[in-house]
mmCIF file of C-alpha atoms in Angstrom:
data_model
loop_
_atom_site.group_PDB
_atom_site.id
_atom_site.type_symbol
_atom_site.label_atom_id
_atom_site.label_comp_id
_atom_site.label_asym_id
_atom_site.label_seq_id
_atom_site.Cartn_x
_atom_site.Cartn_y
_atom_site.Cartn_z
ATOM 1 C CA MET A 174 54.349 47.809 -61.962
ATOM 2 C CA ALA A 175 53.422 49.518 -58.659
ATOM 3 C CA VAL A 176 49.783 48.509 -59.052
ATOM 4 C CA ASN A 177 50.730 44.830 -58.732
ATOM 5 C CA LEU A 178 53.249 44.998 -55.872
ATOM 6 C CA PRO A 179 52.813 42.070 -53.475
ATOM 7 C CA GLY A 180 51.881 44.285 -50.560
ATOM 8 C CA ALA A 181 49.781 47.311 -49.724
ATOM 9 C CA PHE A 182 51.509 50.377 -51.161
ATOM 10 C CA PHE A 183 50.528 54.022 -51.291
ATOM 11 C CA ILE A 184 52.012 57.458 -51.848
ATOM 12 C CA TYR A 185 50.879 60.554 -50.014
ATOM 13 C CA ARG A 186 51.832 64.223 -49.910
ATOM 14 C CA VAL A 187 53.372 65.359 -46.625
ATOM 15 C CA ASP A 188 51.948 68.889 -46.431
ATOM 16 C CA ASP A 189 48.262 67.933 -46.566
ATOM 17 C CA GLY A 190 48.228 64.133 -46.143
ATOM 18 C CA LYS A 191 46.520 63.663 -49.515
ATOM 19 C CA ILE A 192 46.850 60.165 -50.937
ATOM 20 C CA LEU A 193 48.158 60.386 -54.489
ATOM 21 C CA PHE A 194 48.286 56.668 -55.304
ATOM 22 C CA ALA A 195 47.158 53.362 -53.802
ATOM 23 C CA ASN A 196 47.692 49.906 -55.253
ATOM 24 C CA ARG A 197 45.213 47.039 -55.582
ATOM 25 C CA GLU A 198 46.429 45.281 -52.442
ATOM 26 C CA LEU A 199 45.563 48.324 -50.318
ATOM 27 C CA MET A 200 42.151 48.485 -51.937
ATOM 28 C CA TRP A 201 41.692 44.769 -51.208
ATOM 29 C CA ILE A 202 42.662 45.253 -47.549
ATOM 30 C CA THR A 203 40.176 48.107 -47.212
ATOM 31 C CA GLU A 204 37.549 46.052 -49.103
ATOM 32 C CA CYS A 205 37.200 48.683 -51.830
ATOM 33 C CA SER A 206 36.370 47.545 -55.362
ATOM 34 C CA SER A 207 37.999 50.495 -57.172
ATOM 35 C CA MET A 208 40.091 53.601 -56.619
ATOM 36 C CA GLU A 209 36.931 55.695 -56.685
ATOM 37 C CA VAL A 210 35.362 53.604 -53.897
ATOM 38 C CA PHE A 211 38.658 53.749 -51.964
ATOM 39 C CA ILE A 212 38.759 57.564 -52.197
ATOM 40 C CA GLU A 213 35.126 57.820 -51.135
ATOM 41 C CA PHE A 214 35.765 55.441 -48.206
ATOM 42 C CA ILE A 215 38.880 57.124 -46.794
ATOM 43 C CA GLY A 216 38.250 60.692 -47.902
ATOM 44 C CA ARG A 217 41.633 60.770 -49.700
ATOM 45 C CA LYS A 218 43.550 61.485 -46.481
ATOM 46 C CA VAL A 219 46.233 59.225 -45.074
ATOM 47 C CA LYS A 220 44.917 59.874 -41.554
ATOM 48 C CA SER A 221 41.827 57.839 -42.452
ATOM 49 C CA LEU A 222 43.990 54.742 -43.009
ATOM 50 C CA ILE A 223 45.497 54.784 -39.517
ATOM 51 C CA ALA A 224 43.684 53.786 -36.358
ATOM 52 C CA PRO A 225 43.219 56.869 -34.145
ATOM 53 C CA GLU A 226 45.169 55.251 -31.302
ATOM 54 C CA ASP A 227 48.134 54.617 -33.657
ATOM 55 C CA TYR A 228 48.143 57.965 -35.479
ATOM 56 C CA ALA A 229 50.526 59.927 -33.215
ATOM 57 C CA GLU A 230 53.079 57.103 -33.247
ATOM 58 C CA ALA A 231 52.818 56.733 -37.040
ATOM 59 C CA VAL A 232 53.384 60.455 -37.614
ATOM 60 C CA GLU A 233 56.321 60.513 -35.215
ATOM 61 C CA SER A 234 57.842 57.488 -36.914
ATOM 62 C CA CYS A 235 57.535 59.113 -40.344
ATOM 63 C CA ASP A 236 58.857 62.437 -39.056
ATOM 64 C CA GLN A 237 61.924 60.708 -37.647
ATOM 65 C CA GLN A 238 62.493 59.029 -41.020
ATOM 66 C CA VAL A 239 62.407 55.602 -39.416
ATOM 67 C CA GLY A 240 62.786 53.320 -42.405
ATOM 68 C CA ASP A 241 60.642 50.480 -41.168
ATOM 69 C CA SER A 242 58.668 49.154 -38.249
ATOM 70 C CA ASP A 243 56.688 46.011 -37.524
ATOM 71 C CA ASP A 244 53.910 46.994 -39.895
ATOM 72 C CA ALA A 245 55.194 49.634 -42.349
ATOM 73 C CA VAL A 246 58.138 50.846 -44.361
ATOM 74 C CA ALA A 247 58.156 54.520 -45.331
ATOM 75 C CA HIS A 248 60.508 56.671 -47.343
ATOM 76 C CA MET A 249 60.200 60.415 -47.877
ATOM 77 C CA VAL A 250 61.465 62.141 -51.023
ATOM 78 C CA LYS A 251 61.099 65.551 -52.623
ATOM 79 C CA ASN A 252 59.190 65.292 -55.876
ATOM 80 C CA PRO A 253 59.408 68.189 -58.374
ATOM 81 C CA TYR A 254 55.641 68.044 -59.026
ATOM 82 C CA PHE A 255 54.160 67.134 -55.639
ATOM 83 C CA GLY A 256 56.709 68.416 -53.104
ATOM 84 C CA GLN A 257 57.570 66.218 -50.119
ATOM 85 C CA ILE A 258 55.916 62.803 -50.491
ATOM 86 C CA TYR A 259 56.035 59.519 -48.626
ATOM 87 C CA TYR A 260 56.153 56.116 -50.266
ATOM 88 C CA VAL A 261 54.654 53.612 -47.815
ATOM 89 C CA ILE A 262 54.449 49.819 -47.883
ATOM 90 C CA LEU A 263 52.200 48.229 -45.283
ATOM 91 C CA SER A 264 52.551 44.685 -44.094
ATOM 92 C CA PRO A 265 49.975 42.713 -42.140
ATOM 93 C CA LYS A 266 50.354 42.390 -38.395
ATOM 94 C CA PRO A 267 51.666 38.958 -37.374
ATOM 95 C CA GLU A 268 48.188 37.684 -36.432
ATOM 96 C CA GLN A 269 46.949 38.631 -39.943
ATOM 97 C CA LYS A 270 49.660 36.713 -41.850
#
């Protein structure tokens, strides 16, 4: 079900920023043809998905548990297998819609 969500969706681990899951829409946005290509392209770290000039603001927003912003919705949970993880849904900026 998560693979076919109508938006870019990914899950990453808080402690090391490792992306654990990304759906097809996120791969499409990043122009990657498969999960393997996606991992090779971004290096499996969430930091690689965020523009350097936006990174500090994105981290602060997540750390403050802000539920949503103009371009993302994030929710942190404690998972018994992976520890603290974020579920993130990205939406296109208004000029991209």
